[in-house]
mmCIF file of C-alpha atoms and ligand atoms in Angstrom:
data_model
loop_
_atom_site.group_PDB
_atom_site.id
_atom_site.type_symbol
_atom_site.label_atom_id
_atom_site.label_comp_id
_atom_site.label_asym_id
_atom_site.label_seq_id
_atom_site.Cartn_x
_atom_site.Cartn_y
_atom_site.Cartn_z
ATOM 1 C CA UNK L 93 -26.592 26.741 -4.772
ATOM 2 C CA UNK L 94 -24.480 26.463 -7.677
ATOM 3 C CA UNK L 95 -20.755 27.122 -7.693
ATOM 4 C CA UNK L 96 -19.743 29.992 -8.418
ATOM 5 C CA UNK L 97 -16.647 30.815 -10.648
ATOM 6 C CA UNK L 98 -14.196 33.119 -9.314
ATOM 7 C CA UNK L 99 -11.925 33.127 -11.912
ATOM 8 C CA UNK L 100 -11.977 32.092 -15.565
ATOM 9 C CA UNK L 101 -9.668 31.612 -18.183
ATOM 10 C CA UNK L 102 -10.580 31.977 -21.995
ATOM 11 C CA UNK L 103 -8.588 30.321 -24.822
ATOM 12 C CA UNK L 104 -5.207 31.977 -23.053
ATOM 13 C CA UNK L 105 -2.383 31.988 -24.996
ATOM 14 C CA UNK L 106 1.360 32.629 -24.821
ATOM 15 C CA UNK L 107 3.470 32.741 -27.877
ATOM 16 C CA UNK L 108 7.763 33.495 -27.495
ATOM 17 C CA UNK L 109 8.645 33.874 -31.189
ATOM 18 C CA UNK L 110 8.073 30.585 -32.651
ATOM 19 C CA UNK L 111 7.505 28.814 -29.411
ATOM 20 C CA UNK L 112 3.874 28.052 -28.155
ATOM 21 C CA UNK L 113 4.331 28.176 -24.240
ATOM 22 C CA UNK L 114 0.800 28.544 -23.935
ATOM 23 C CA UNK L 115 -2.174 26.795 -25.764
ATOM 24 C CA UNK L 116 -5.918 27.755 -25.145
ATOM 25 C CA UNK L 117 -5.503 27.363 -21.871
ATOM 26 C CA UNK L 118 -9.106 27.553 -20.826
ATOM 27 C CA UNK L 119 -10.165 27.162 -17.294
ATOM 28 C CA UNK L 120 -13.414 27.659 -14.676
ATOM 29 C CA UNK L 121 -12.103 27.938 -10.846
ATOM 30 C CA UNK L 122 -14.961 27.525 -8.170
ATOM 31 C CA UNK L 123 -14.865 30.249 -5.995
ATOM 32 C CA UNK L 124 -13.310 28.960 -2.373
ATOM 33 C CA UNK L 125 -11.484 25.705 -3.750
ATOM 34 C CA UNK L 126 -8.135 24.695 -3.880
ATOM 35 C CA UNK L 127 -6.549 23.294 -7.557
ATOM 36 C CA UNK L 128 -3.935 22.526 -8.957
ATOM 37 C CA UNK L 129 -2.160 23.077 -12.568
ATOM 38 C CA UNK L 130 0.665 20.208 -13.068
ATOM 39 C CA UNK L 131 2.476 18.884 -16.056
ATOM 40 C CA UNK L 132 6.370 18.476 -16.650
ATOM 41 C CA UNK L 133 9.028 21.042 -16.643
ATOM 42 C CA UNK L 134 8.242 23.712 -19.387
ATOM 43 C CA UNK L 135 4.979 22.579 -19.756
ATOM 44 C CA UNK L 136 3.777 26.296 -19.531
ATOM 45 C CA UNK L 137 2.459 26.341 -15.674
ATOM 46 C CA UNK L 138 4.355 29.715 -14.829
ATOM 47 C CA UNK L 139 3.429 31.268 -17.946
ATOM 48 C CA UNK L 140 -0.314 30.706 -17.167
ATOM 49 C CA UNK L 141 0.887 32.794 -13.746
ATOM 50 C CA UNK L 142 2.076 35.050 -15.236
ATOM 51 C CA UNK L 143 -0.680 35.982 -17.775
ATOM 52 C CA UNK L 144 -3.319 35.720 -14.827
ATOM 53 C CA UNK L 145 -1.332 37.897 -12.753
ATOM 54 C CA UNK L 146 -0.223 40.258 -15.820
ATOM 55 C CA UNK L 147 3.619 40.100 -15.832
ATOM 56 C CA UNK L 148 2.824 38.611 -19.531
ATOM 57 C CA UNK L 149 0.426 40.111 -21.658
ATOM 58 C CA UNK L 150 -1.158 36.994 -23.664
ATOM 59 C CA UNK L 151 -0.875 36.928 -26.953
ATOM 60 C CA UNK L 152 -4.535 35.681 -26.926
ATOM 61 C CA UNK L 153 -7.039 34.895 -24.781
ATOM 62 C CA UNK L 154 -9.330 36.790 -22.027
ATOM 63 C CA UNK L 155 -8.502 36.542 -18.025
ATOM 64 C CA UNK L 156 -12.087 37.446 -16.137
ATOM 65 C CA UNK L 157 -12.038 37.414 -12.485
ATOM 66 C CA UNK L 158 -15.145 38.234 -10.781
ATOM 67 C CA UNK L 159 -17.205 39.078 -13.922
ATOM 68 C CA UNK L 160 -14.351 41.428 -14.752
ATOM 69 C CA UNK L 161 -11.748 41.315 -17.770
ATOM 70 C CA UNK L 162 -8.417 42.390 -16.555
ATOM 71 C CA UNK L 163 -6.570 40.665 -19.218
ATOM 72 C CA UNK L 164 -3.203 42.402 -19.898
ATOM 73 C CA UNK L 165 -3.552 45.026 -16.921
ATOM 74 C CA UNK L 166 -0.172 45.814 -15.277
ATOM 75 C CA UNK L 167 0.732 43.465 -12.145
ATOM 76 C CA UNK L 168 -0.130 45.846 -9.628
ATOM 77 C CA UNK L 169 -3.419 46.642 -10.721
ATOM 78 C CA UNK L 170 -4.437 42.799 -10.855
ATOM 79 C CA UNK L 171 -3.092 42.675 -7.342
ATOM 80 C CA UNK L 172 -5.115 45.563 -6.177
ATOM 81 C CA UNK L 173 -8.171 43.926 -7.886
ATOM 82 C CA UNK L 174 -8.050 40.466 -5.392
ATOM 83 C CA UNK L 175 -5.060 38.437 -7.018
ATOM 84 C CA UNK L 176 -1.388 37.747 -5.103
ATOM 85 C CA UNK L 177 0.939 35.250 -5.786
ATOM 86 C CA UNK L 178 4.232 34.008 -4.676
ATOM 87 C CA UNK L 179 6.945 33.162 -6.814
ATOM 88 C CA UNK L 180 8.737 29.774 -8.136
ATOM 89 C CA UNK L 181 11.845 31.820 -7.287
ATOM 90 C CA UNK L 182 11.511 33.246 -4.518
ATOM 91 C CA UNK L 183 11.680 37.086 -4.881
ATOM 92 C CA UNK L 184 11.605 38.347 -1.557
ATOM 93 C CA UNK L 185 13.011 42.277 -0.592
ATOM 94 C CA UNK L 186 17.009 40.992 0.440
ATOM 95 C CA UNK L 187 17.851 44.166 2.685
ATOM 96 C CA UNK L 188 14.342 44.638 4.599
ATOM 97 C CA UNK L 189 13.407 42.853 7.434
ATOM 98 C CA UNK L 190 10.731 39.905 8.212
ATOM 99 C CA UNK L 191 8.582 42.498 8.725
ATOM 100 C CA UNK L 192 9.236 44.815 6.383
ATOM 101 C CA UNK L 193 8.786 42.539 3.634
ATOM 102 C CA UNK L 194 5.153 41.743 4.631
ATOM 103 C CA UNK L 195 4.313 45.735 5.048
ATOM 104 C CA UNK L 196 5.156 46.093 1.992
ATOM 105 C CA UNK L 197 2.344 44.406 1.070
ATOM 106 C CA UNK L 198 -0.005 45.857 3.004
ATOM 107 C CA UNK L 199 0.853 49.637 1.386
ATOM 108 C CA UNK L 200 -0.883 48.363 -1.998
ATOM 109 C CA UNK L 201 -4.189 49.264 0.315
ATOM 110 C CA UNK L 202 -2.716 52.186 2.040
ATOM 111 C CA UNK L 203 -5.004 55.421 2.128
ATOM 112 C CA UNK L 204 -3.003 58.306 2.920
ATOM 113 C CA UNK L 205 -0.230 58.993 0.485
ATOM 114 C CA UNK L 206 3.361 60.013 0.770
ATOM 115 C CA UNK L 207 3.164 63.875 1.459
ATOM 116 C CA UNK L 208 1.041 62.351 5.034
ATOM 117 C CA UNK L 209 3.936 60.653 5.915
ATOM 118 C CA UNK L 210 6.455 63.372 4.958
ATOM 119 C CA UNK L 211 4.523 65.621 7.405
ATOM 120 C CA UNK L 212 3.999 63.022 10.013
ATOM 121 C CA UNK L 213 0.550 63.472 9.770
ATOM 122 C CA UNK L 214 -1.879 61.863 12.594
ATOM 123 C CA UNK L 215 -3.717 59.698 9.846
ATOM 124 C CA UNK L 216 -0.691 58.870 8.320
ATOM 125 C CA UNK L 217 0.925 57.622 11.797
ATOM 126 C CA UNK L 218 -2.417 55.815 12.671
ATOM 127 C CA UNK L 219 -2.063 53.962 9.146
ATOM 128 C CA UNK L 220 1.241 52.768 9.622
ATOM 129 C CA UNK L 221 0.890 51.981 13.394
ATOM 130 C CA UNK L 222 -2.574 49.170 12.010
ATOM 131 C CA UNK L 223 -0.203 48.324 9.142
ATOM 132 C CA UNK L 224 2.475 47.206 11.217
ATOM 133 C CA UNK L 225 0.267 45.491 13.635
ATOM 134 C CA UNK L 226 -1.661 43.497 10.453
ATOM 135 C CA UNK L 227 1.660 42.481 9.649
ATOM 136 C CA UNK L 228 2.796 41.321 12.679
ATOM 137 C CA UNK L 229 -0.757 39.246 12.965
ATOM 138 C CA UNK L 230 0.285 37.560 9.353
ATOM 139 C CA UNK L 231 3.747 36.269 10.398
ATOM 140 C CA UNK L 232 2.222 34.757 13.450
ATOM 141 C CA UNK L 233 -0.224 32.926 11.072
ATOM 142 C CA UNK L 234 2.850 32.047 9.347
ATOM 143 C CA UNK L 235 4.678 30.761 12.430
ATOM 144 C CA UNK L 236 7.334 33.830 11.733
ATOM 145 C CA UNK L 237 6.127 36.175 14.250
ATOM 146 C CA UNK L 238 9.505 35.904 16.662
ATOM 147 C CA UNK L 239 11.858 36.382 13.381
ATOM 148 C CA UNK L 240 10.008 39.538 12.567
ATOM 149 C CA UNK L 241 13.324 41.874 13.110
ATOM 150 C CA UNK L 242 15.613 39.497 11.307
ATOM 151 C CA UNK L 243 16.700 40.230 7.632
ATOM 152 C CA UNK L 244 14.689 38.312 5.585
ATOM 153 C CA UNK L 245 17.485 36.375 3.714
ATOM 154 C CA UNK L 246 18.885 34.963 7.267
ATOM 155 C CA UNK L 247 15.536 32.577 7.114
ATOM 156 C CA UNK L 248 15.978 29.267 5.679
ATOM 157 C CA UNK L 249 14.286 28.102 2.603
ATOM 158 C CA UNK L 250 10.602 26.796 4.018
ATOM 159 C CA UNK L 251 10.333 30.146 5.941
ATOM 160 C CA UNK L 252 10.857 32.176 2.796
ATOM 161 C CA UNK L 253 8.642 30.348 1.191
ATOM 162 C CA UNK L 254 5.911 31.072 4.158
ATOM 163 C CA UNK L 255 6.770 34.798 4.258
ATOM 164 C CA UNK L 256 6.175 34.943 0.631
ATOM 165 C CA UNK L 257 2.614 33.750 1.293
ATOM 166 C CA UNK L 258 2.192 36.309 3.754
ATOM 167 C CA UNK L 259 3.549 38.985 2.042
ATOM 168 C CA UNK L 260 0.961 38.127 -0.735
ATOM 169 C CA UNK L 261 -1.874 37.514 2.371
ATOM 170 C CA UNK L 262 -0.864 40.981 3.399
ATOM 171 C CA UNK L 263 -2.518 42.670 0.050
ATOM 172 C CA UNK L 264 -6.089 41.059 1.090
ATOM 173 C CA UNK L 265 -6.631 38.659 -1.172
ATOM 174 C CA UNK L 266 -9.693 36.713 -2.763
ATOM 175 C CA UNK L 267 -7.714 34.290 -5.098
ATOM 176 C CA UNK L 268 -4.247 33.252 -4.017
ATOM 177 C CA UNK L 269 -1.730 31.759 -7.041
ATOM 178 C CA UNK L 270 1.042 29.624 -5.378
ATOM 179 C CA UNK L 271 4.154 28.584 -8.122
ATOM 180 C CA UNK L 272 5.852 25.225 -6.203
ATOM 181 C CA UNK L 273 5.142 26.225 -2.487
ATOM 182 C CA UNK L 274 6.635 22.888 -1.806
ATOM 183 C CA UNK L 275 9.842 23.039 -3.423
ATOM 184 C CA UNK L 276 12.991 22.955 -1.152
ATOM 185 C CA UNK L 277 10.604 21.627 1.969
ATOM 186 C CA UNK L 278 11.515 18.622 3.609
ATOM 187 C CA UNK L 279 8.944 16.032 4.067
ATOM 188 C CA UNK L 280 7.508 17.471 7.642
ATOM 189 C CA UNK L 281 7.269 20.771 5.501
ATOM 190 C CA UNK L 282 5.930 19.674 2.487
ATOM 191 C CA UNK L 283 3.376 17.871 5.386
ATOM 192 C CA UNK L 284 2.687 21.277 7.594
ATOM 193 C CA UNK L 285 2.267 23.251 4.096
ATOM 194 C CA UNK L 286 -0.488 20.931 3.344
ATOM 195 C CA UNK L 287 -2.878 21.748 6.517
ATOM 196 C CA UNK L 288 -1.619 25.763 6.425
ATOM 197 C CA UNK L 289 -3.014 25.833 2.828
ATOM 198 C CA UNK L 290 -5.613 24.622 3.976
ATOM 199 C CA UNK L 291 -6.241 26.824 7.229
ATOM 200 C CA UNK L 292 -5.641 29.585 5.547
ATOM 201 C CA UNK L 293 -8.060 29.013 2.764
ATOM 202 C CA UNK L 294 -10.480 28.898 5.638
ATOM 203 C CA UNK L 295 -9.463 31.564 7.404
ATOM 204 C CA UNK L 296 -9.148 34.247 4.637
ATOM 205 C CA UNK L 297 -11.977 32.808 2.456
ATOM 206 C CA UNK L 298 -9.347 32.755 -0.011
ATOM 207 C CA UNK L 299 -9.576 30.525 -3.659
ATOM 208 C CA UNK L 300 -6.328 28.722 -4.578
ATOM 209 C CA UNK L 301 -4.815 28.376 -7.725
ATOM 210 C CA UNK L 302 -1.382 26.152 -6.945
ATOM 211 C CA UNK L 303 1.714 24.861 -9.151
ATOM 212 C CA UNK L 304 3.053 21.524 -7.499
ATOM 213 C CA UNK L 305 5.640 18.998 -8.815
ATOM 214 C CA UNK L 306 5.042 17.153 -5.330
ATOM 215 C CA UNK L 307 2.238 14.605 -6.539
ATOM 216 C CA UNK L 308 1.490 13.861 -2.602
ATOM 217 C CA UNK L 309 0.598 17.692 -2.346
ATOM 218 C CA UNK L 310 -1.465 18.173 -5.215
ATOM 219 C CA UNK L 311 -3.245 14.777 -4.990
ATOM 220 C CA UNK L 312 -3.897 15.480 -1.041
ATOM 221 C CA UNK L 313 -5.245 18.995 -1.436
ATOM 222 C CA UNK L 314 -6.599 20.305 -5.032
ATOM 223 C CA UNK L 315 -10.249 19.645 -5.190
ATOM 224 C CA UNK L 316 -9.525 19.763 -8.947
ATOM 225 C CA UNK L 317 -6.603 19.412 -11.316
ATOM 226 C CA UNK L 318 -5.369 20.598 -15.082
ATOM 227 C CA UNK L 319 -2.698 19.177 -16.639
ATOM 228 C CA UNK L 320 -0.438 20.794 -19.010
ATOM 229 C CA UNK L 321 2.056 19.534 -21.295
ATOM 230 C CA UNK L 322 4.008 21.727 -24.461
ATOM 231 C CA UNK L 323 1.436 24.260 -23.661
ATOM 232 C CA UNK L 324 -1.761 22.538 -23.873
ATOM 233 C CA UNK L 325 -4.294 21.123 -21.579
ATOM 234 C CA UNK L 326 -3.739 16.994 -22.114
ATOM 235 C CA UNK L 327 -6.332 16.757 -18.804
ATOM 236 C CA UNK L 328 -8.735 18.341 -16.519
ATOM 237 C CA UNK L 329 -10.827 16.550 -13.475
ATOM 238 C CA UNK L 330 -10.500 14.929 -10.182
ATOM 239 C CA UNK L 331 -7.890 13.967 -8.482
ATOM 240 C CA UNK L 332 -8.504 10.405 -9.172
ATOM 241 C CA UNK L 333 -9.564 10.729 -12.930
ATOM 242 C CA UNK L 334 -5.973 12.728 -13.272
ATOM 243 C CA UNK L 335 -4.391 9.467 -11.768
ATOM 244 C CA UNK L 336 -5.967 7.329 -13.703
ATOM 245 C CA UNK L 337 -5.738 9.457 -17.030
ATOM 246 C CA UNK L 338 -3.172 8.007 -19.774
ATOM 247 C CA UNK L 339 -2.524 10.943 -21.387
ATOM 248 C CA UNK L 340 -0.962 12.146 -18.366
ATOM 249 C CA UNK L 341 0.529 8.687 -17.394
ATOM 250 C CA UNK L 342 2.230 9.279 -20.475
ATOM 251 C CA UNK L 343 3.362 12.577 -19.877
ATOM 252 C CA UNK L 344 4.917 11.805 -17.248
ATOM 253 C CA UNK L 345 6.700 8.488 -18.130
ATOM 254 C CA UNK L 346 9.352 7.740 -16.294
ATOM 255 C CA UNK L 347 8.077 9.254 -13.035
ATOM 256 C CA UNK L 348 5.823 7.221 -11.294
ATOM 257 C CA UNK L 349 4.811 9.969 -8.636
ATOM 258 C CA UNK L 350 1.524 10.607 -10.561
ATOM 259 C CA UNK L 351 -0.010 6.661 -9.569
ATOM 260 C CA UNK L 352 1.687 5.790 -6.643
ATOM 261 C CA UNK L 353 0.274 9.583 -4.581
HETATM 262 N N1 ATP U 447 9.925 35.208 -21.163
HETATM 263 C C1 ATP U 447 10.087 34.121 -21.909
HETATM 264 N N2 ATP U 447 10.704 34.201 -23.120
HETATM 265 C C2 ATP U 447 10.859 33.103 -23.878
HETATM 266 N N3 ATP U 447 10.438 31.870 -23.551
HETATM 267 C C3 ATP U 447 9.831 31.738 -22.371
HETATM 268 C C4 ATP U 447 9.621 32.840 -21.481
HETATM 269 N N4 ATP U 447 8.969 32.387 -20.380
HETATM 270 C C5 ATP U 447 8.790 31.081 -20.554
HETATM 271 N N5 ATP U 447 9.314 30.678 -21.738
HETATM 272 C C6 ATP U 447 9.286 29.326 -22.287
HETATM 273 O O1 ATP U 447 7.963 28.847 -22.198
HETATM 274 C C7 ATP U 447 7.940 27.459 -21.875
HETATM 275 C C8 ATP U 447 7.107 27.264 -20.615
HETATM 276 O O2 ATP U 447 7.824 27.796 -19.519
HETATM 277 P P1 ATP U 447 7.228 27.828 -18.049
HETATM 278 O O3 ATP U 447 8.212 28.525 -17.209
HETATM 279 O O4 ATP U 447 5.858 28.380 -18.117
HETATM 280 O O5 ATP U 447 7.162 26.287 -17.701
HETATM 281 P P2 ATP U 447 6.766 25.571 -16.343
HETATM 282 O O6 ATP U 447 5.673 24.615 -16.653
HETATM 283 O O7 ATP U 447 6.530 26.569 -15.282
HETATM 284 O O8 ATP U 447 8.086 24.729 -16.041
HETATM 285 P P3 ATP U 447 8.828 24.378 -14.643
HETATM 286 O O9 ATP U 447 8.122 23.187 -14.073
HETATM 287 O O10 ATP U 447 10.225 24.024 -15.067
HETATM 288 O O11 ATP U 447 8.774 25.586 -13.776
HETATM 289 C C9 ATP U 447 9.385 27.029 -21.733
HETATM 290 O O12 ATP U 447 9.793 26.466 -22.948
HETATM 291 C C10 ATP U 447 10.108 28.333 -21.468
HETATM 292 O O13 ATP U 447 11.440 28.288 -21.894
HETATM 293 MG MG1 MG U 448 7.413 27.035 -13.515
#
């Protein structure tokens, strides 16, 4: 059977002013694989995000996800169409709890509206009893399930990071956009993040679209790679042909993570 694309990028492009952030970025994602989009600081990674997930409306270019165009729609809507992400700063609700923070999530798919819940009425209270328990499911994928009633700030960095994912898990995903899910992880992190991506790929038939500067996690997991630099696409393939490319070598002189992962 041939692959099918999931998502698809189409000459995207992000202008600030003067500045270029974003180049025809053009891009084909298989549906149910995990890549990766790399290239130095300010290379334009986050800005791809945030077209994709419509924080930024591109200047040019189409976004199509499953056969549709949803280019420029407001965040929410993208997210209600199949696309979460988490955040390279990690924007999590300070005051609620563990818990709290992944229900929120799970209201984007909520049937019964306010004026339900203002009445207490049965449907309503049946909605929010299976949203609580869905929740409560999702931190124990994420290893959070006995933290559930703690603020969500008390957690150290990795397990902010984790609730983040399943805060974005919690709006029932089909493609998953991770900015630097490794950043602030110590090496047994960085190691455990690795197989979760994985599992929960698997396990929630999700695609995976992820921004790493952690060469060891990108070369280990993304089935495919671009590579961005000033905002346009210096490579695209394999993990091997990326390590072996010298247009990225040279992008990223000085660090010799890209040949030695
Ligand atoms: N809202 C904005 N207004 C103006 N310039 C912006 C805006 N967002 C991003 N930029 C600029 O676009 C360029 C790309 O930024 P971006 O955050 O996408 O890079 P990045 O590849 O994610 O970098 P990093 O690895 O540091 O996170 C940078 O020069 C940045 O300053
Ligand atoms: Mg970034």
């Amino acid at each position: 059977m041939k692959p099918e694309t999931i998502l698809e990028t189409q000459a995207l492009t992000m202008r600030f002013g003067g500045l270029t952030a974003v180049g025809n970025f053009s891009a084909a994602i298989t549906r149910g694989s995990i890549v990766g989009l790399i290239g130095p600081n300010g290379a334009g990674k986050t800005t791809c995000f945030n077209m994709i997930t419509g924080f930024y409306t591109p200047t040019q270019g189409k976004v199509i996800f499953q056969g549709r165009e949803i280019t420029g729609k407001k965040p929410y809507l993208v997210c209600k169409s199949g696309i979460a992400r988490t955040f390279q700063n990690i924007r999590l609700f300070k005051n609620e709890t563990v818990l709290e923070n992944v229900m929120i999530g799970c209201h984007l798919r909520q049937k019964t509206t306010w004026w339900h819940a203002l009445f207490s009425l049965p449907a309503s209270l049946r909605e929010e009893k299976a949203i609580k328990e869905k929740s409560l499911d999702l931190l124990e994928v994420v290893g959070l399930r006995d933290l559930a009633g703690e603020k969500s700030t008390s957690l150290p960095y990795g397990a902010q990071r984790r609730l983040e994912i399943a805060r974005a898990l919690a709006t029932d995903p089909a493609f998953l956009l991770l900015d630097e899910p490794a950043a602030g992880m110590n090496p047994n992190e960085t190691r455990d993040l690795m197989a979760f991506i994985r599992q929960i790929r698997d396990r929630f038939r999700l695609t995976i679209l992820l921004i790493e500067h952690d060469m060891k996690v990108v070369m280990g997991i993304c089935e495919h790679i671009w590579v961005l630099d000033y905002g346009e696409t210096i490579a695209e393939g394999s993990p091997d042909q990326i390590k072996a490319d010298p247009k990225v070598i040279e992008a990223y002189l000085g660090e010799e993570a890209v040949q030695s992962a």
